[in-house]
CSV table of C-alpha atoms and ligand atoms in Angstrom, one decimal:
chain,number,residue,atom,x,y,z
A,1,MET,CA,-27.4,-9.7,-113.7
A,2,VAL,CA,-30.1,-12.0,-113.0
A,3,LEU,CA,-31.7,-13.6,-115.9
A,4,SER,CA,-35.4,-14.0,-116.4
A,5,ILE,CA,-35.9,-16.7,-118.8
A,6,LEU,CA,-38.4,-18.7,-120.7
A,7,GLN,CA,-36.0,-21.5,-121.1
A,8,GLY,CA,-32.6,-23.1,-119.8
A,9,ALA,CA,-29.5,-23.4,-121.5
A,10,ARG,CA,-26.4,-25.1,-120.4
A,11,ILE,CA,-23.2,-26.2,-121.8
A,12,LEU,CA,-23.3,-29.7,-123.4
A,13,ALA,CA,-19.8,-30.3,-124.8
A,14,THR,CA,-16.5,-28.9,-125.4
A,15,GLY,CA,-13.2,-29.3,-127.8
A,16,SER,CA,-10.2,-27.6,-128.6
A,17,ALA,CA,-7.2,-27.3,-131.1
A,18,VAL,CA,-3.9,-26.0,-131.2
A,19,PRO,CA,-1.3,-25.6,-133.8
A,20,ASP,CA,1.5,-28.4,-133.8
A,21,LEU,CA,4.3,-26.0,-133.5
A,22,CYS,CA,5.3,-25.6,-129.7
A,23,VAL,CA,7.9,-23.0,-128.7
A,24,LYS,CA,9.3,-22.9,-125.5
A,25,ASN,CA,11.0,-20.0,-123.7
A,26,GLU,CA,14.2,-21.0,-124.3
A,27,GLU,CA,13.8,-20.8,-128.0
A,28,LEU,CA,12.6,-17.1,-127.2
A,29,SER,CA,15.4,-16.2,-125.6
A,30,LYS,CA,17.4,-16.9,-129.1
A,31,ILE,CA,14.7,-14.1,-130.8
A,32,VAL,CA,14.6,-11.6,-128.1
A,33,ASP,CA,16.7,-10.4,-124.8
A,34,THR,CA,14.6,-12.2,-122.5
A,35,SER,CA,15.4,-15.6,-120.4
A,36,ASN,CA,13.2,-18.7,-119.4
A,37,GLU,CA,13.5,-17.5,-115.9
A,38,TRP,CA,11.8,-14.3,-116.1
A,39,ILE,CA,8.9,-15.6,-118.2
A,40,VAL,CA,8.4,-18.1,-115.8
A,41,ASN,CA,8.5,-15.9,-112.8
A,42,ARG,CA,6.8,-13.0,-114.4
A,43,THR,CA,4.3,-15.0,-116.5
A,44,GLY,CA,4.0,-18.7,-115.5
A,45,ILE,CA,4.4,-19.5,-119.0
A,46,GLN,CA,6.8,-22.1,-120.3
A,47,GLU,CA,5.7,-22.6,-123.7
A,48,ARG,CA,2.9,-21.6,-126.5
A,49,ARG,CA,1.7,-22.8,-129.6
A,50,ILE,CA,2.1,-21.0,-132.9
A,51,LEU,CA,0.6,-21.4,-136.1
A,52,ASN,CA,3.4,-21.5,-139.1
A,53,LYS,CA,2.2,-24.3,-141.7
A,54,LYS,CA,1.0,-22.4,-144.5
A,55,GLU,CA,-2.4,-24.4,-144.9
A,56,GLU,CA,-3.3,-23.9,-141.1
A,57,SER,CA,-5.1,-21.2,-140.4
A,58,ILE,CA,-7.5,-19.7,-137.7
A,59,ILE,CA,-10.5,-21.1,-139.9
A,60,THR,CA,-8.7,-24.7,-139.3
A,61,LEU,CA,-8.2,-24.7,-135.4
A,62,ALA,CA,-11.6,-23.3,-135.2
A,63,SER,CA,-13.4,-26.1,-137.4
A,64,LEU,CA,-11.0,-28.8,-135.7
A,65,ALA,CA,-12.2,-27.2,-132.1
A,66,SER,CA,-15.6,-27.1,-133.2
A,67,ILE,CA,-15.6,-31.0,-134.7
A,68,LYS,CA,-14.4,-32.1,-131.8
A,69,ALA,CA,-17.3,-30.4,-129.4
A,70,LEU,CA,-19.8,-32.0,-131.5
A,71,LYS,CA,-18.4,-35.4,-131.4
A,72,ASN,CA,-18.4,-34.9,-127.8
A,73,ALA,CA,-22.1,-34.2,-128.0
A,74,SER,CA,-22.7,-36.6,-130.4
A,75,MET,CA,-24.6,-33.8,-132.6
A,76,ASN,CA,-25.0,-33.7,-136.1
A,77,PRO,CA,-23.6,-30.0,-137.8
A,78,LEU,CA,-27.0,-29.8,-139.2
A,79,ASP,CA,-28.6,-29.6,-135.8
A,80,ILE,CA,-26.5,-26.3,-135.2
A,81,ASP,CA,-28.8,-23.4,-135.4
A,82,LEU,CA,-26.4,-20.4,-134.6
A,83,ILE,CA,-22.3,-20.1,-134.9
A,84,ILE,CA,-20.6,-17.4,-132.5
A,85,LEU,CA,-17.1,-17.1,-133.3
A,86,ALA,CA,-15.2,-14.8,-130.5
A,87,THR,CA,-12.3,-13.7,-132.5
A,88,SER,CA,-10.0,-10.6,-133.3
A,89,SER,CA,-7.9,-12.0,-135.5
A,90,PRO,CA,-9.9,-13.3,-138.5
A,91,ASN,CA,-8.8,-14.2,-141.8
A,92,ASP,CA,-11.2,-11.4,-143.4
A,93,LEU,CA,-12.2,-8.2,-142.2
A,94,PHE,CA,-15.5,-9.5,-143.3
A,95,GLY,CA,-15.5,-12.4,-140.4
A,96,SER,CA,-14.5,-15.7,-140.4
A,97,ALA,CA,-17.5,-17.4,-139.0
A,98,ALA,CA,-19.1,-18.0,-142.4
A,99,GLN,CA,-16.0,-19.8,-143.7
A,100,VAL,CA,-16.3,-22.2,-140.0
A,101,GLN,CA,-20.1,-22.9,-140.6
A,102,ALA,CA,-19.2,-24.3,-144.3
A,103,GLU,CA,-16.0,-26.1,-142.7
A,104,ILE,CA,-18.0,-28.0,-140.6
A,105,GLY,CA,-21.2,-28.2,-142.5
A,106,ALA,CA,-23.7,-26.9,-140.1
A,107,TYR,CA,-25.2,-25.7,-143.2
A,108,ASN,CA,-28.4,-24.4,-141.0
A,109,ALA,CA,-26.6,-22.4,-138.5
A,110,VAL,CA,-26.1,-18.7,-139.1
A,111,ALA,CA,-22.8,-17.4,-138.4
A,112,PHE,CA,-21.3,-14.2,-137.3
A,113,ASP,CA,-18.3,-12.7,-135.4
A,114,LEU,CA,-17.8,-11.3,-132.2
A,115,THR,CA,-14.8,-8.9,-131.6
A,116,ALA,CA,-13.9,-8.7,-127.8
A,117,ALA,CA,-10.2,-9.7,-127.8
A,118,CYS,CA,-9.5,-11.9,-124.8
A,119,SER,CA,-13.4,-10.9,-123.2
A,120,GLY,CA,-14.7,-12.5,-126.2
A,121,PHE,CA,-15.7,-16.0,-125.1
A,122,VAL,CA,-17.2,-14.9,-122.2
A,123,LEU,CA,-19.6,-12.1,-124.3
A,124,GLY,CA,-19.8,-15.2,-126.8
A,125,ILE,CA,-21.5,-17.3,-124.0
A,126,ILE,CA,-23.6,-14.6,-122.7
A,127,THR,CA,-25.0,-13.8,-126.3
A,128,ALA,CA,-25.8,-17.4,-127.0
A,129,ALA,CA,-27.5,-17.7,-123.5
A,130,GLN,CA,-30.1,-14.9,-124.3
A,131,PHE,CA,-30.6,-16.5,-127.5
A,132,ILE,CA,-31.6,-19.7,-126.1
A,133,GLN,CA,-33.1,-18.2,-122.7
A,134,ASN,CA,-35.7,-16.4,-124.6
A,135,GLY,CA,-36.7,-19.3,-126.7
A,136,SER,CA,-35.4,-18.2,-130.4
A,137,TYR,CA,-32.6,-21.1,-131.0
A,138,HIS,CA,-32.0,-24.6,-129.4
A,139,ASN,CA,-28.4,-25.4,-130.0
A,140,ILE,CA,-25.5,-23.0,-130.3
A,141,LEU,CA,-21.9,-23.6,-130.9
A,142,VAL,CA,-19.7,-20.9,-129.6
A,143,ILE,CA,-15.7,-20.6,-130.5
A,144,GLY,CA,-13.1,-18.6,-129.4
A,145,ALA,CA,-10.3,-18.5,-131.3
A,146,ASP,CA,-7.2,-16.0,-132.0
A,147,VAL,CA,-4.1,-16.2,-133.9
A,148,LEU,CA,-2.2,-13.3,-132.6
A,149,SER,CA,1.2,-14.6,-133.5
A,150,LYS,CA,0.1,-12.7,-137.2
A,151,TRP,CA,-0.2,-9.5,-135.3
A,152,ILE,CA,2.7,-9.4,-132.6
A,153,ASP,CA,6.3,-7.8,-133.1
A,154,TRP,CA,8.7,-10.6,-133.1
A,155,SER,CA,11.2,-8.4,-131.9
A,156,ASP,CA,9.4,-6.9,-128.8
A,157,ARG,CA,10.1,-8.9,-125.7
A,158,ASN,CA,7.5,-7.2,-123.9
A,159,THR,CA,4.9,-8.7,-126.0
A,160,CYS,CA,6.2,-11.6,-128.2
A,161,ILE,CA,6.7,-13.9,-125.1
A,162,LEU,CA,3.0,-13.6,-123.6
A,163,PHE,CA,1.1,-14.9,-126.7
A,164,GLY,CA,-0.2,-18.1,-128.1
A,165,ASP,CA,-2.6,-19.5,-131.2
A,166,GLY,CA,-5.1,-22.3,-130.0
A,167,ALA,CA,-9.1,-22.4,-130.3
A,168,GLY,CA,-11.9,-23.9,-128.3
A,169,ALA,CA,-15.5,-24.4,-128.6
A,170,VAL,CA,-18.5,-25.4,-126.6
A,171,ILE,CA,-22.2,-26.3,-127.5
A,172,ILE,CA,-25.2,-24.8,-125.7
A,173,GLN,CA,-28.0,-26.2,-125.7
A,174,SER,CA,-31.8,-25.4,-124.8
A,175,CYS,CA,-33.1,-27.6,-121.4
A,176,ALA,CA,-35.7,-27.1,-119.1
A,177,LYS,CA,-35.5,-24.2,-116.6
A,178,GLU,CA,-34.8,-26.2,-113.6
A,179,ASP,CA,-31.7,-27.4,-115.3
A,180,ASN,CA,-30.7,-24.1,-116.5
A,181,GLY,CA,-26.9,-23.7,-116.4
A,182,ILE,CA,-25.9,-20.1,-117.4
A,183,LEU,CA,-26.6,-18.3,-114.4
A,184,GLY,CA,-26.2,-14.8,-114.2
A,185,PHE,CA,-23.6,-12.2,-116.0
A,186,GLN,CA,-21.7,-9.0,-115.4
A,187,LEU,CA,-20.0,-7.2,-118.0
A,188,ASN,CA,-18.2,-3.7,-118.5
A,189,THR,CA,-16.5,-1.5,-121.0
A,190,ASN,CA,-13.9,1.5,-120.5
A,191,GLY,CA,-13.1,3.0,-124.1
A,192,LYS,CA,-11.3,5.9,-122.5
A,193,GLU,CA,-8.2,3.2,-121.7
A,194,ALA,CA,-8.5,1.6,-125.3
A,195,HIS,CA,-5.1,2.9,-126.0
A,196,GLN,CA,-3.6,0.7,-123.4
A,197,LEU,CA,-4.0,-2.8,-125.4
A,198,SER,CA,-4.7,-2.1,-129.1
A,199,ILE,CA,-3.8,-3.7,-132.9
A,200,PRO,CA,-4.4,0.1,-134.1
A,201,TYR,CA,-5.3,1.0,-138.0
A,202,GLU,CA,-3.0,3.4,-139.5
A,203,LYS,CA,-3.9,5.7,-142.2
A,204,ASN,CA,-0.4,6.5,-143.3
A,205,TYR,CA,-0.9,7.4,-147.3
A,206,ILE,CA,-3.5,9.2,-149.3
A,207,ILE,CA,-4.9,7.8,-152.6
A,208,LYS,CA,-6.2,10.1,-155.2
A,209,THR,CA,-8.4,9.0,-157.4
A,210,ARG,CA,-8.9,10.0,-161.2
A,211,ASN,CA,-9.3,13.5,-161.9
A,212,ASP,CA,-8.5,14.3,-158.1
A,213,ILE,CA,-12.1,13.9,-157.3
A,214,LEU,CA,-11.7,11.8,-154.1
A,215,ASP,CA,-8.7,12.1,-151.4
A,216,ILE,CA,-8.7,9.0,-149.7
A,217,ASN,CA,-6.7,7.6,-146.5
A,218,GLN,CA,-5.3,4.4,-146.8
A,219,GLY,CA,-3.1,2.4,-144.3
A,220,GLN,CA,-2.7,-0.2,-142.4
A,221,PHE,CA,-2.7,-2.4,-139.1
A,222,LYS,CA,0.0,-1.8,-136.8
A,223,TYR,CA,1.4,-4.5,-134.5
A,224,LEU,CA,0.0,-5.4,-131.1
A,225,HIS,CA,0.4,-2.6,-128.5
A,226,MET,CA,0.0,-3.4,-124.9
A,227,ASN,CA,1.2,-1.1,-121.9
A,228,GLY,CA,1.5,-4.1,-119.8
A,229,LYS,CA,1.8,-2.5,-116.4
A,230,GLU,CA,-1.5,-0.9,-116.7
A,231,VAL,CA,-3.3,-4.0,-118.0
A,232,TYR,CA,-2.1,-5.9,-115.0
A,233,LYS,CA,-3.1,-3.1,-112.8
A,234,PHE,CA,-6.7,-2.9,-114.5
A,235,ALA,CA,-6.9,-6.9,-114.3
A,236,VAL,CA,-6.2,-7.5,-110.7
A,237,SER,CA,-8.3,-4.3,-109.4
A,238,GLN,CA,-11.3,-5.0,-111.9
A,239,VAL,CA,-12.2,-8.5,-112.2
A,240,PRO,CA,-12.5,-9.1,-108.8
A,241,ILE,CA,-15.4,-6.6,-108.4
A,242,SER,CA,-17.0,-7.9,-111.3
A,243,ILE,CA,-17.2,-11.5,-109.9
A,244,SER,CA,-18.1,-10.0,-106.9
A,245,LYS,CA,-20.9,-8.0,-107.9
A,246,CYS,CA,-22.3,-11.2,-110.3
A,247,LEU,CA,-21.5,-13.7,-107.4
A,248,LYS,CA,-23.6,-11.1,-105.0
A,249,SER,CA,-26.6,-10.9,-107.6
A,250,LEU,CA,-27.0,-14.4,-107.7
A,251,ASN,CA,-26.8,-15.1,-103.7
A,252,ILE,CA,-23.5,-17.6,-104.2
A,253,LEU,CA,-21.0,-16.7,-101.3
A,254,PRO,CA,-17.3,-17.3,-102.8
A,255,GLU,CA,-16.8,-20.4,-100.6
A,256,HIS,CA,-19.8,-21.9,-102.6
A,257,VAL,CA,-17.4,-21.3,-106.0
A,258,GLN,CA,-15.7,-24.9,-106.9
A,259,TRP,CA,-13.5,-23.3,-109.7
A,260,LEU,CA,-12.3,-20.2,-110.8
A,261,LEU,CA,-11.7,-20.2,-114.6
A,262,LEU,CA,-9.9,-16.5,-115.5
A,263,HIS,CA,-8.7,-15.4,-119.2
A,264,GLN,CA,-5.1,-17.3,-119.0
A,265,ALA,CA,-2.8,-14.0,-119.4
A,266,ASN,CA,-0.8,-14.2,-116.5
A,267,LYS,CA,-0.1,-16.7,-113.5
A,268,ARG,CA,0.1,-13.5,-111.2
A,269,ILE,CA,-2.8,-12.1,-111.9
A,270,LEU,CA,-4.8,-15.6,-111.5
A,271,HIS,CA,-3.4,-15.7,-108.0
A,272,ALA,CA,-3.8,-12.1,-107.0
A,273,VAL,CA,-7.8,-12.6,-108.2
A,274,ALA,CA,-8.0,-15.4,-106.2
A,275,ASN,CA,-6.1,-13.7,-103.2
A,276,ARG,CA,-8.7,-11.0,-103.0
A,277,LEU,CA,-12.0,-12.8,-103.4
A,278,SER,CA,-10.5,-15.7,-100.8
A,279,ILE,CA,-10.8,-18.6,-102.9
A,280,SER,CA,-8.3,-20.7,-102.6
A,281,PHE,CA,-5.6,-21.5,-105.4
A,282,ASN,CA,-6.3,-24.9,-105.7
A,283,LYS,CA,-9.4,-24.2,-107.1
A,284,ILE,CA,-8.1,-22.1,-109.8
A,285,ILE,CA,-8.1,-23.7,-113.4
A,286,SER,CA,-5.1,-23.0,-115.4
A,287,ASN,CA,-3.1,-24.1,-118.2
A,288,LEU,CA,-1.3,-21.5,-119.5
A,289,ASN,CA,2.4,-22.8,-118.4
A,290,LYS,CA,1.5,-24.7,-122.0
A,291,TYR,CA,-0.1,-22.0,-124.0
A,292,GLY,CA,0.5,-18.6,-122.8
A,293,ASN,CA,-2.3,-15.9,-123.4
A,294,THR,CA,-4.0,-17.4,-126.8
A,295,SER,CA,-6.8,-14.4,-126.7
A,296,ALA,CA,-10.5,-15.6,-127.2
A,297,ALA,CA,-9.6,-18.8,-126.9
A,298,SER,CA,-7.8,-19.1,-123.6
A,299,ILE,CA,-11.1,-20.1,-121.5
A,300,PRO,CA,-12.6,-22.5,-123.8
A,301,LEU,CA,-9.1,-24.3,-124.2
A,302,ALA,CA,-8.8,-24.3,-120.1
A,303,LEU,CA,-12.1,-25.6,-119.5
A,304,ASP,CA,-11.9,-28.5,-122.4
A,305,GLU,CA,-9.0,-29.5,-120.5
A,306,ALA,CA,-10.3,-29.3,-116.9
A,307,ILE,CA,-13.2,-31.5,-118.7
A,308,LYS,CA,-11.4,-34.0,-120.3
A,309,ASP,CA,-9.3,-34.2,-116.9
A,310,LYS,CA,-12.7,-35.0,-115.4
A,311,LYS,CA,-12.1,-32.3,-112.7
A,312,ILE,CA,-15.4,-31.0,-113.1
A,313,LYS,CA,-18.7,-32.4,-111.2
A,314,LYS,CA,-22.2,-32.1,-112.2
A,315,ASP,CA,-23.3,-29.0,-110.5
A,316,ASP,CA,-20.2,-27.4,-109.5
A,317,ILE,CA,-20.5,-23.5,-109.8
A,318,ILE,CA,-17.6,-22.4,-112.4
A,319,VAL,CA,-17.0,-18.5,-112.0
A,320,ILE,CA,-15.5,-17.5,-115.2
A,321,SER,CA,-14.1,-13.7,-116.2
A,322,GLY,CA,-12.6,-12.4,-119.1
A,323,PHE,CA,-10.4,-9.4,-119.9
A,324,GLY,CA,-8.5,-7.6,-122.1
A,325,ALA,CA,-8.7,-5.1,-125.0
A,326,GLY,CA,-11.5,-2.3,-125.3
A,327,LEU,CA,-11.0,-2.3,-122.2
A,328,THR,CA,-13.8,-4.8,-122.0
A,329,TRP,CA,-14.0,-7.3,-118.9
A,330,GLY,CA,-16.6,-9.5,-117.6
A,331,THR,CA,-18.0,-12.2,-115.4
A,332,VAL,CA,-20.2,-15.4,-116.1
A,333,VAL,CA,-21.0,-17.8,-113.5
A,334,ILE,CA,-22.3,-21.3,-114.8
A,335,GLN,CA,-23.5,-24.1,-113.0
A,336,TRP,CA,-22.2,-27.9,-114.8
A,337,LYS,CA,-25.0,-29.7,-115.8
A,338,CYS,CA,-23.5,-32.6,-117.6
B,401,ACO,N1,12.6,-10.8,-120.4
B,401,ACO,C1,13.3,-9.8,-119.9
B,401,ACO,N2,13.0,-8.6,-119.2
B,401,ACO,C2,11.7,-7.8,-119.7
B,401,ACO,C3,11.1,-8.9,-120.5
B,401,ACO,C4,11.6,-10.1,-121.2
B,401,ACO,N3,10.5,-10.6,-121.9
B,401,ACO,N4,9.6,-7.8,-120.8
B,401,ACO,C5,10.1,-6.8,-120.2
B,401,ACO,N5,11.3,-6.8,-119.5
B,401,ACO,C6,11.7,-6.2,-118.7
B,401,ACO,C7,11.3,-4.5,-118.9
B,401,ACO,O1,12.1,-3.6,-119.7
B,401,ACO,C8,11.9,-3.8,-117.6
B,401,ACO,O2,12.9,-3.6,-117.0
B,401,ACO,P1,13.4,-2.2,-116.5
B,401,ACO,O3,12.8,-2.2,-115.0
B,401,ACO,O4,15.1,-2.5,-116.8
B,401,ACO,O5,12.7,-1.3,-117.6
B,401,ACO,C9,11.3,-5.1,-116.5
B,401,ACO,O6,11.6,-6.3,-117.3
B,401,ACO,C10,9.9,-5.0,-115.9
B,401,ACO,O7,9.3,-5.2,-116.8
B,401,ACO,P2,7.5,-5.1,-116.4
B,401,ACO,O8,6.6,-4.4,-117.5
B,401,ACO,O9,7.6,-3.8,-115.4
B,401,ACO,O10,7.0,-6.4,-116.0
B,401,ACO,P3,6.0,-6.9,-115.3
B,401,ACO,O11,6.1,-7.3,-114.2
B,401,ACO,O12,4.8,-5.6,-115.4
B,401,ACO,O13,5.4,-8.0,-116.5
B,401,ACO,C11,3.9,-8.2,-118.2
B,401,ACO,C12,5.0,-7.4,-117.3
B,401,ACO,C13,3.9,-10.0,-117.9
B,401,ACO,C14,3.0,-8.3,-119.8
B,401,ACO,C15,2.5,-8.0,-117.1
B,401,ACO,O14,2.4,-6.8,-117.2
B,401,ACO,C16,1.6,-8.9,-117.6
B,401,ACO,O15,0.8,-10.0,-117.4
B,401,ACO,N6,0.2,-7.6,-118.2
B,401,ACO,C17,-0.7,-7.8,-118.2
B,401,ACO,C18,-1.1,-8.5,-119.5
B,401,ACO,C19,-2.6,-9.2,-119.8
B,401,ACO,O16,-3.1,-9.3,-119.0
B,401,ACO,N7,-3.3,-9.0,-121.0
B,401,ACO,C20,-4.6,-9.4,-120.9
B,401,ACO,C21,-5.2,-8.9,-122.1
B,401,ACO,S1,-4.5,-9.3,-123.7
B,401,ACO,C22,-5.6,-9.1,-124.8
B,401,ACO,O17,-6.7,-8.3,-124.9
B,401,ACO,C23,-5.0,-9.6,-126.1
């Protein structure tokens, strides 16, 4: 989608945070019937970070990542107008963004959660860009944070080897139209395939109210369920189409892309998507070997690392794509303006 804008939006700074506990493949092979070799060959993952200290939570991780981004932007938290927390594992079903707002002292900011699993951060950036490009807000903090370890069945080798916990944050700021860095996007949802990847709520008992006036179904969320093969096929077929459509709408050729930053789910997916787009593997940004699939955190975590490593240069074109539960997937093309 080509944007018609009143003012430009650009990513000013990034930050990230992961739990201290590092769990290597060898340790997982003592919990479930798997091996380091299987996990590395099939996914590229070597280790992941897992939240296990009582005092740590998604709020701690999201706040730490945000404080680092604010520091890197030399920005006072009171200057943030809006906080968007992309997460599917909040501390509270009513949302966790408000608690992050309080924790970092961004008392002037409106704050809300955005739920779109592994596509959450891409949707967060695009949502923030709308508020900035139409002139409503100037400084927006977008956080991708997930703690899927609490929804994983740790006896299921199909899923427990894949996921890790983490948080990444970016500050998006308004700028002159000519300096706009959020160039365009392409988004999709296919709810007919929602059952391929979900953390379903199951009604499993009935509460009777006094005098039998009401029968109320109650229950709880189950463990994360994923049909890995189907999600794999969906990702390698649909993500390249989304990227191609987005680049075409912006008149950008794949050879003019400097970096391909995909949701960090599986190394084979990253390579298959790059292959289909004829984008060279050395343009892929990847850190999934260290963190696994951190859901909404994976893209900002990898972006922050690439910035720290000084890989990304001014005016580089970065193609960012998320995909996952929903099923939801999409692309945002940015130009680095700092
Ligand atoms: N260790 C050893 N063997 C295993 C393991 C394991 N951890 N897991 C599965 N296997 C076995 C299976 O039982 C199967 O054995 P069988 O042939 O005897 O039946 C064999 O290995 C092959 O299993 P597959 O499921 O076919 O393995 P595949 O190569 O498809 O890899 C994987 C599985 C890694 C899950 C892959 O399908 C994948 O990455 N899918 C996409 C996941 C994804 O992208 N998610 C993104 C969104 S996440 C979100 O939105 C929250």
